[in-house]
Amino acid sequence: MFGGAFDPPHRAHRVLAQAAVQQLALDSLYVFPTGNAWHKERGLTPAQHRLAMARLAFAGLDGVEVDDRELRRSGPTYSIDTLRELQAAHPGAQLYLIMGEDQAAGFERWHAWQDIARMAVLCVAGRGSGDGLQALEALPGVRVHRLVLPPMAESATEIRARRAAQQDIIALVEPAVARYIETHHLYEDIG
């Protein structure tokens, strides 16, 4: 399971998905654009755009499927609910939760984090100091796996800021995602 706002999805998301499939020898990696993100202070781009961009960003990756169930769910979106649905659909399967180091650093604030830790191996892609990974490893009962990735500076925040400043984003996102953003005039009015 690889969830996120994907607002917008960028090249580092794609590289992370590829690394997870390869390094964990996954049969399937489900990518879930989040619905009503309980932890986001800013409003998200409408769900239909984030879903379309995610499908474009992850297209052609073997074993990777973009799933819209969190977008269809009413109320706050919690990872534990999605993990429970995956567990019911795939009884006996080892579940993995893929996350960036920034999410790992705040994992104790996640809804039902202890249940998540019992259900899934937490797989962390380092992008910085290693503090997020260390914070997870210090929690009791948490199984952690570090995903090895090349250094990548892409961030959705930077992409949105560059679009608002009318700067080029093609080096940060897949070409199909850049065209979608341009066509739908996304992130132009961010202040």
PDB file of C-alpha atoms in Angstrom:
ATOM      1  CA  MET A   1       0.000   0.000   0.000  1.00  0.00           C
ATOM      2  CA  PHE A   2       1.333   3.378  -1.056  1.00  0.00           C
ATOM      3  CA  GLY A   3      -0.990   6.214  -0.120  1.00  0.00           C
ATOM      4  CA  GLY A   4      -0.698   9.935  -0.390  1.00  0.00           C
ATOM      5  CA  ALA A   5      -2.282  13.131  -1.590  1.00  0.00           C
ATOM      6  CA  PHE A   6      -0.417  12.887  -4.913  1.00  0.00           C
ATOM      7  CA  ASP A   7      -1.118  16.588  -5.335  1.00  0.00           C
ATOM      8  CA  PRO A   8       0.595  16.276  -7.785  1.00  0.00           C
ATOM      9  CA  PRO A   9       2.392  12.942  -8.133  1.00  0.00           C
ATOM     10  CA  HIS A  10       6.031  13.471  -9.108  1.00  0.00           C
ATOM     11  CA  ARG A  11       9.014  11.476 -10.352  1.00  0.00           C
ATOM     12  CA  ALA A  12      10.146  10.549  -6.830  1.00  0.00           C
ATOM     13  CA  HIS A  13       6.740   8.885  -6.221  1.00  0.00           C
ATOM     14  CA  ARG A  14       7.240   6.768  -9.344  1.00  0.00           C
ATOM     15  CA  VAL A  15      10.811   5.844  -8.375  1.00  0.00           C
ATOM     16  CA  LEU A  16       9.602   4.907  -4.890  1.00  0.00           C
ATOM     17  CA  ALA A  17       6.894   2.650  -6.340  1.00  0.00           C
ATOM     18  CA  GLN A  18       9.440   0.926  -8.607  1.00  0.00           C
ATOM     19  CA  ALA A  19      11.879   0.470  -5.724  1.00  0.00           C
ATOM     20  CA  ALA A  20       9.180  -0.988  -3.467  1.00  0.00           C
ATOM     21  CA  VAL A  21       8.058  -3.533  -6.073  1.00  0.00           C
ATOM     22  CA  GLN A  22      11.640  -4.597  -6.796  1.00  0.00           C
ATOM     23  CA  GLN A  23      13.193  -4.503  -3.315  1.00  0.00           C
ATOM     24  CA  LEU A  24      10.247  -6.134  -1.551  1.00  0.00           C
ATOM     25  CA  ALA A  25       9.476  -8.557  -4.420  1.00  0.00           C
ATOM     26  CA  LEU A  26       5.839  -7.456  -4.313  1.00  0.00           C
ATOM     27  CA  ASP A  27       3.140  -9.198  -6.318  1.00  0.00           C
ATOM     28  CA  SER A  28       1.090  -5.995  -6.279  1.00  0.00           C
ATOM     29  CA  LEU A  29       1.505  -2.441  -5.110  1.00  0.00           C
ATOM     30  CA  TYR A  30      -1.733  -0.515  -4.659  1.00  0.00           C
ATOM     31  CA  VAL A  31      -1.445   3.254  -4.930  1.00  0.00           C
ATOM     32  CA  PHE A  32      -4.185   5.124  -3.064  1.00  0.00           C
ATOM     33  CA  PRO A  33      -4.762   8.828  -3.617  1.00  0.00           C
ATOM     34  CA  THR A  34      -6.178   9.957  -0.288  1.00  0.00           C
ATOM     35  CA  GLY A  35      -9.752  11.093   0.059  1.00  0.00           C
ATOM     36  CA  ASN A  36     -10.503  13.447   2.940  1.00  0.00           C
ATOM     37  CA  ALA A  37      -7.031  13.819   4.430  1.00  0.00           C
ATOM     38  CA  TRP A  38      -7.549  14.376   8.166  1.00  0.00           C
ATOM     39  CA  HIS A  39      -3.955  15.592   8.619  1.00  0.00           C
ATOM     40  CA  LYS A  40      -3.702  18.153   5.791  1.00  0.00           C
ATOM     41  CA  GLU A  41      -4.101  21.795   6.715  1.00  0.00           C
ATOM     42  CA  ARG A  42      -4.469  22.977   3.130  1.00  0.00           C
ATOM     43  CA  GLY A  43      -7.267  21.935   0.828  1.00  0.00           C
ATOM     44  CA  LEU A  44      -6.436  19.325  -1.778  1.00  0.00           C
ATOM     45  CA  THR A  45      -6.923  19.556  -5.517  1.00  0.00           C
ATOM     46  CA  PRO A  46     -10.251  17.907  -6.456  1.00  0.00           C
ATOM     47  CA  ALA A  47     -10.161  14.123  -6.275  1.00  0.00           C
ATOM     48  CA  GLN A  48     -10.844  13.507  -9.957  1.00  0.00           C
ATOM     49  CA  HIS A  49      -7.696  15.446 -10.915  1.00  0.00           C
ATOM     50  CA  ARG A  50      -5.470  13.738  -8.353  1.00  0.00           C
ATOM     51  CA  LEU A  51      -6.766  10.318  -9.450  1.00  0.00           C
ATOM     52  CA  ALA A  52      -6.203  11.099 -13.135  1.00  0.00           C
ATOM     53  CA  MET A  53      -2.680  12.384 -12.448  1.00  0.00           C
ATOM     54  CA  ALA A  54      -1.843   9.328 -10.334  1.00  0.00           C
ATOM     55  CA  ARG A  55      -2.999   7.023 -13.116  1.00  0.00           C
ATOM     56  CA  LEU A  56      -0.777   8.899 -15.572  1.00  0.00           C
ATOM     57  CA  ALA A  57       2.204   9.011 -13.188  1.00  0.00           C
ATOM     58  CA  PHE A  58       2.206   5.280 -12.413  1.00  0.00           C
ATOM     59  CA  ALA A  59       1.141   4.045 -15.865  1.00  0.00           C
ATOM     60  CA  GLY A  60       3.237   1.226 -17.263  1.00  0.00           C
ATOM     61  CA  LEU A  61       4.770   0.109 -13.968  1.00  0.00           C
ATOM     62  CA  ASP A  62       4.483  -3.663 -13.631  1.00  0.00           C
ATOM     63  CA  GLY A  63       2.573  -4.717 -10.540  1.00  0.00           C
ATOM     64  CA  VAL A  64       1.392  -1.186  -9.710  1.00  0.00           C
ATOM     65  CA  GLU A  65      -2.321  -0.369  -9.628  1.00  0.00           C
ATOM     66  CA  VAL A  66      -3.914   2.977  -8.785  1.00  0.00           C
ATOM     67  CA  ASP A  67      -7.009   2.339  -6.633  1.00  0.00           C
ATOM     68  CA  ASP A  68      -9.728   4.940  -5.997  1.00  0.00           C
ATOM     69  CA  ARG A  69     -11.352   3.405  -2.887  1.00  0.00           C
ATOM     70  CA  GLU A  70     -10.120   6.125  -0.523  1.00  0.00           C
ATOM     71  CA  LEU A  71     -11.569   8.793  -2.799  1.00  0.00           C
ATOM     72  CA  ARG A  72     -14.962   7.058  -2.724  1.00  0.00           C
ATOM     73  CA  ARG A  73     -15.000   6.784   1.076  1.00  0.00           C
ATOM     74  CA  SER A  74     -16.949   9.435   2.975  1.00  0.00           C
ATOM     75  CA  GLY A  75     -15.492  11.081   6.040  1.00  0.00           C
ATOM     76  CA  PRO A  76     -11.820  11.166   7.011  1.00  0.00           C
ATOM     77  CA  THR A  77      -9.482   8.788   5.198  1.00  0.00           C
ATOM     78  CA  TYR A  78      -7.455   6.550   7.491  1.00  0.00           C
ATOM     79  CA  SER A  79      -4.761   4.098   6.391  1.00  0.00           C
ATOM     80  CA  ILE A  80      -5.977   1.503   8.884  1.00  0.00           C
ATOM     81  CA  ASP A  81      -9.320   1.221   7.061  1.00  0.00           C
ATOM     82  CA  THR A  82      -7.602   0.617   3.735  1.00  0.00           C
ATOM     83  CA  LEU A  83      -5.221  -1.925   5.274  1.00  0.00           C
ATOM     84  CA  ARG A  84      -8.176  -3.805   6.747  1.00  0.00           C
ATOM     85  CA  GLU A  85      -9.845  -3.895   3.328  1.00  0.00           C
ATOM     86  CA  LEU A  86      -6.637  -5.172   1.730  1.00  0.00           C
ATOM     87  CA  GLN A  87      -6.234  -7.812   4.431  1.00  0.00           C
ATOM     88  CA  ALA A  88      -9.798  -9.024   3.834  1.00  0.00           C
ATOM     89  CA  ALA A  89      -9.231  -9.133   0.064  1.00  0.00           C
ATOM     90  CA  HIS A  90      -5.868 -10.903   0.382  1.00  0.00           C
ATOM     91  CA  PRO A  91      -6.055 -13.196   3.438  1.00  0.00           C
ATOM     92  CA  GLY A  92      -2.671 -14.467   4.541  1.00  0.00           C
ATOM     93  CA  ALA A  93      -0.715 -11.940   2.447  1.00  0.00           C
ATOM     94  CA  GLN A  94       2.117  -9.982   4.034  1.00  0.00           C
ATOM     95  CA  LEU A  95       1.099  -6.317   3.897  1.00  0.00           C
ATOM     96  CA  TYR A  96       3.558  -3.480   3.459  1.00  0.00           C
ATOM     97  CA  LEU A  97       2.894   0.216   3.993  1.00  0.00           C
ATOM     98  CA  ILE A  98       5.159   2.388   1.865  1.00  0.00           C
ATOM     99  CA  MET A  99       5.920   5.878   3.145  1.00  0.00           C
ATOM    100  CA  GLY A 100       8.390   8.691   2.922  1.00  0.00           C
ATOM    101  CA  GLU A 101      10.590   9.646   5.807  1.00  0.00           C
ATOM    102  CA  ASP A 102       8.485  12.740   6.479  1.00  0.00           C
ATOM    103  CA  GLN A 103       5.408  10.565   7.171  1.00  0.00           C
ATOM    104  CA  ALA A 104       7.485   8.157   9.256  1.00  0.00           C
ATOM    105  CA  ALA A 105       8.588  10.965  11.567  1.00  0.00           C
ATOM    106  CA  GLY A 106       4.959  11.614  12.532  1.00  0.00           C
ATOM    107  CA  PHE A 107       3.724   8.029  12.529  1.00  0.00           C
ATOM    108  CA  GLU A 108       2.722   8.112  16.221  1.00  0.00           C
ATOM    109  CA  ARG A 109       0.091  10.744  15.307  1.00  0.00           C
ATOM    110  CA  TRP A 110      -1.587   8.448  12.762  1.00  0.00           C
ATOM    111  CA  HIS A 111      -5.033   7.132  13.604  1.00  0.00           C
ATOM    112  CA  ALA A 112      -4.677   3.605  15.118  1.00  0.00           C
ATOM    113  CA  TRP A 113      -0.936   3.508  14.471  1.00  0.00           C
ATOM    114  CA  GLN A 114      -0.444   0.500  16.769  1.00  0.00           C
ATOM    115  CA  ASP A 115      -2.934  -1.523  14.696  1.00  0.00           C
ATOM    116  CA  ILE A 116      -1.203  -0.439  11.491  1.00  0.00           C
ATOM    117  CA  ALA A 117       2.135  -1.582  12.928  1.00  0.00           C
ATOM    118  CA  ARG A 118       0.667  -5.000  13.780  1.00  0.00           C
ATOM    119  CA  MET A 119      -0.808  -5.439  10.299  1.00  0.00           C
ATOM    120  CA  ALA A 120       1.972  -4.202   8.029  1.00  0.00           C
ATOM    121  CA  VAL A 121       5.703  -3.847   7.664  1.00  0.00           C
ATOM    122  CA  LEU A 122       6.467  -0.128   7.447  1.00  0.00           C
ATOM    123  CA  CYS A 123       8.728   0.571   4.489  1.00  0.00           C
ATOM    124  CA  VAL A 124      10.452   3.933   4.591  1.00  0.00           C
ATOM    125  CA  ALA A 125      12.070   5.792   1.732  1.00  0.00           C
ATOM    126  CA  GLY A 126      14.703   8.077   3.176  1.00  0.00           C
ATOM    127  CA  ARG A 127      14.920  11.601   1.800  1.00  0.00           C
ATOM    128  CA  GLY A 128      16.793  13.366   4.522  1.00  0.00           C
ATOM    129  CA  SER A 129      18.427  12.995   7.891  1.00  0.00           C
ATOM    130  CA  GLY A 130      17.146   9.546   8.789  1.00  0.00           C
ATOM    131  CA  ASP A 131      15.194  10.962  11.739  1.00  0.00           C
ATOM    132  CA  GLY A 132      11.895   9.496  10.511  1.00  0.00           C
ATOM    133  CA  LEU A 133      13.355   6.016  10.233  1.00  0.00           C
ATOM    134  CA  GLN A 134      14.949   6.290  13.672  1.00  0.00           C
ATOM    135  CA  ALA A 135      11.655   7.486  15.169  1.00  0.00           C
ATOM    136  CA  LEU A 136       9.859   4.436  13.752  1.00  0.00           C
ATOM    137  CA  GLU A 137      12.518   1.991  14.889  1.00  0.00           C
ATOM    138  CA  ALA A 138      12.177   3.339  18.442  1.00  0.00           C
ATOM    139  CA  LEU A 139       8.464   2.439  18.601  1.00  0.00           C
ATOM    140  CA  PRO A 140       7.589  -0.873  20.261  1.00  0.00           C
ATOM    141  CA  GLY A 141       6.289  -3.620  17.976  1.00  0.00           C
ATOM    142  CA  VAL A 142       7.004  -1.795  14.724  1.00  0.00           C
ATOM    143  CA  ARG A 143       8.594  -3.734  11.869  1.00  0.00           C
ATOM    144  CA  VAL A 144      10.599  -1.410   9.651  1.00  0.00           C
ATOM    145  CA  HIS A 145      12.264  -1.885   6.281  1.00  0.00           C
ATOM    146  CA  ARG A 146      14.353   0.834   4.647  1.00  0.00           C
ATOM    147  CA  LEU A 147      13.920   1.251   0.906  1.00  0.00           C
ATOM    148  CA  VAL A 148      17.095   2.253  -0.905  1.00  0.00           C
ATOM    149  CA  LEU A 149      16.550   5.128  -3.310  1.00  0.00           C
ATOM    150  CA  PRO A 150      18.765   7.570  -5.137  1.00  0.00           C
ATOM    151  CA  PRO A 151      18.722  11.112  -3.758  1.00  0.00           C
ATOM    152  CA  MET A 152      15.721  12.937  -5.217  1.00  0.00           C
ATOM    153  CA  ALA A 153      14.684  16.471  -4.401  1.00  0.00           C
ATOM    154  CA  GLU A 154      11.228  16.485  -5.991  1.00  0.00           C
ATOM    155  CA  SER A 155       8.352  17.583  -3.818  1.00  0.00           C
ATOM    156  CA  ALA A 156       4.715  18.344  -4.528  1.00  0.00           C
ATOM    157  CA  THR A 157       5.100  21.636  -2.645  1.00  0.00           C
ATOM    158  CA  GLU A 158       7.870  22.725  -5.005  1.00  0.00           C
ATOM    159  CA  ILE A 159       5.861  21.711  -8.072  1.00  0.00           C
ATOM    160  CA  ARG A 160       2.828  23.699  -6.946  1.00  0.00           C
ATOM    161  CA  ALA A 161       5.019  26.734  -6.191  1.00  0.00           C
ATOM    162  CA  ARG A 162       6.761  26.518  -9.565  1.00  0.00           C
ATOM    163  CA  ARG A 163       3.425  26.316 -11.387  1.00  0.00           C
ATOM    164  CA  ALA A 164       2.109  29.320  -9.461  1.00  0.00           C
ATOM    165  CA  ALA A 165       5.248  31.218 -10.502  1.00  0.00           C
ATOM    166  CA  GLN A 166       4.741  30.081 -14.115  1.00  0.00           C
ATOM    167  CA  GLN A 167       7.988  28.088 -14.065  1.00  0.00           C
ATOM    168  CA  ASP A 168       8.636  24.827 -15.896  1.00  0.00           C
ATOM    169  CA  ILE A 169       7.891  21.562 -14.043  1.00  0.00           C
ATOM    170  CA  ILE A 170       8.725  19.007 -16.752  1.00  0.00           C
ATOM    171  CA  ALA A 171      11.867  17.789 -14.956  1.00  0.00           C
ATOM    172  CA  LEU A 172       9.845  17.045 -11.815  1.00  0.00           C
ATOM    173  CA  VAL A 173       6.837  15.111 -13.141  1.00  0.00           C
ATOM    174  CA  GLU A 174       6.095  12.590 -15.862  1.00  0.00           C
ATOM    175  CA  PRO A 175       5.396  14.311 -19.219  1.00  0.00           C
ATOM    176  CA  ALA A 176       1.775  13.088 -19.225  1.00  0.00           C
ATOM    177  CA  VAL A 177       1.258  14.603 -15.755  1.00  0.00           C
ATOM    178  CA  ALA A 178       2.792  17.916 -16.866  1.00  0.00           C
ATOM    179  CA  ARG A 179       0.408  18.003 -19.860  1.00  0.00           C
ATOM    180  CA  TYR A 180      -2.560  17.208 -17.599  1.00  0.00           C
ATOM    181  CA  ILE A 181      -1.619  19.993 -15.174  1.00  0.00           C
ATOM    182  CA  GLU A 182      -1.227  22.438 -18.064  1.00  0.00           C
ATOM    183  CA  THR A 183      -4.461  21.403 -19.783  1.00  0.00           C
ATOM    184  CA  HIS A 184      -6.513  21.718 -16.584  1.00  0.00           C
ATOM    185  CA  HIS A 185      -4.739  24.878 -15.358  1.00  0.00           C
ATOM    186  CA  LEU A 186      -3.894  23.270 -12.018  1.00  0.00           C
ATOM    187  CA  TYR A 187      -1.802  25.046  -9.357  1.00  0.00           C
ATOM    188  CA  GLU A 188      -1.865  28.402 -11.131  1.00  0.00           C
ATOM    189  CA  ASP A 189      -3.603  30.350  -8.367  1.00  0.00           C
ATOM    190  CA  ILE A 190      -1.715  29.151  -5.312  1.00  0.00           C
ATOM    191  CA  GLY A 191      -0.803  31.946  -2.992  1.00  0.00           C
TER     192      GLY A 191
END
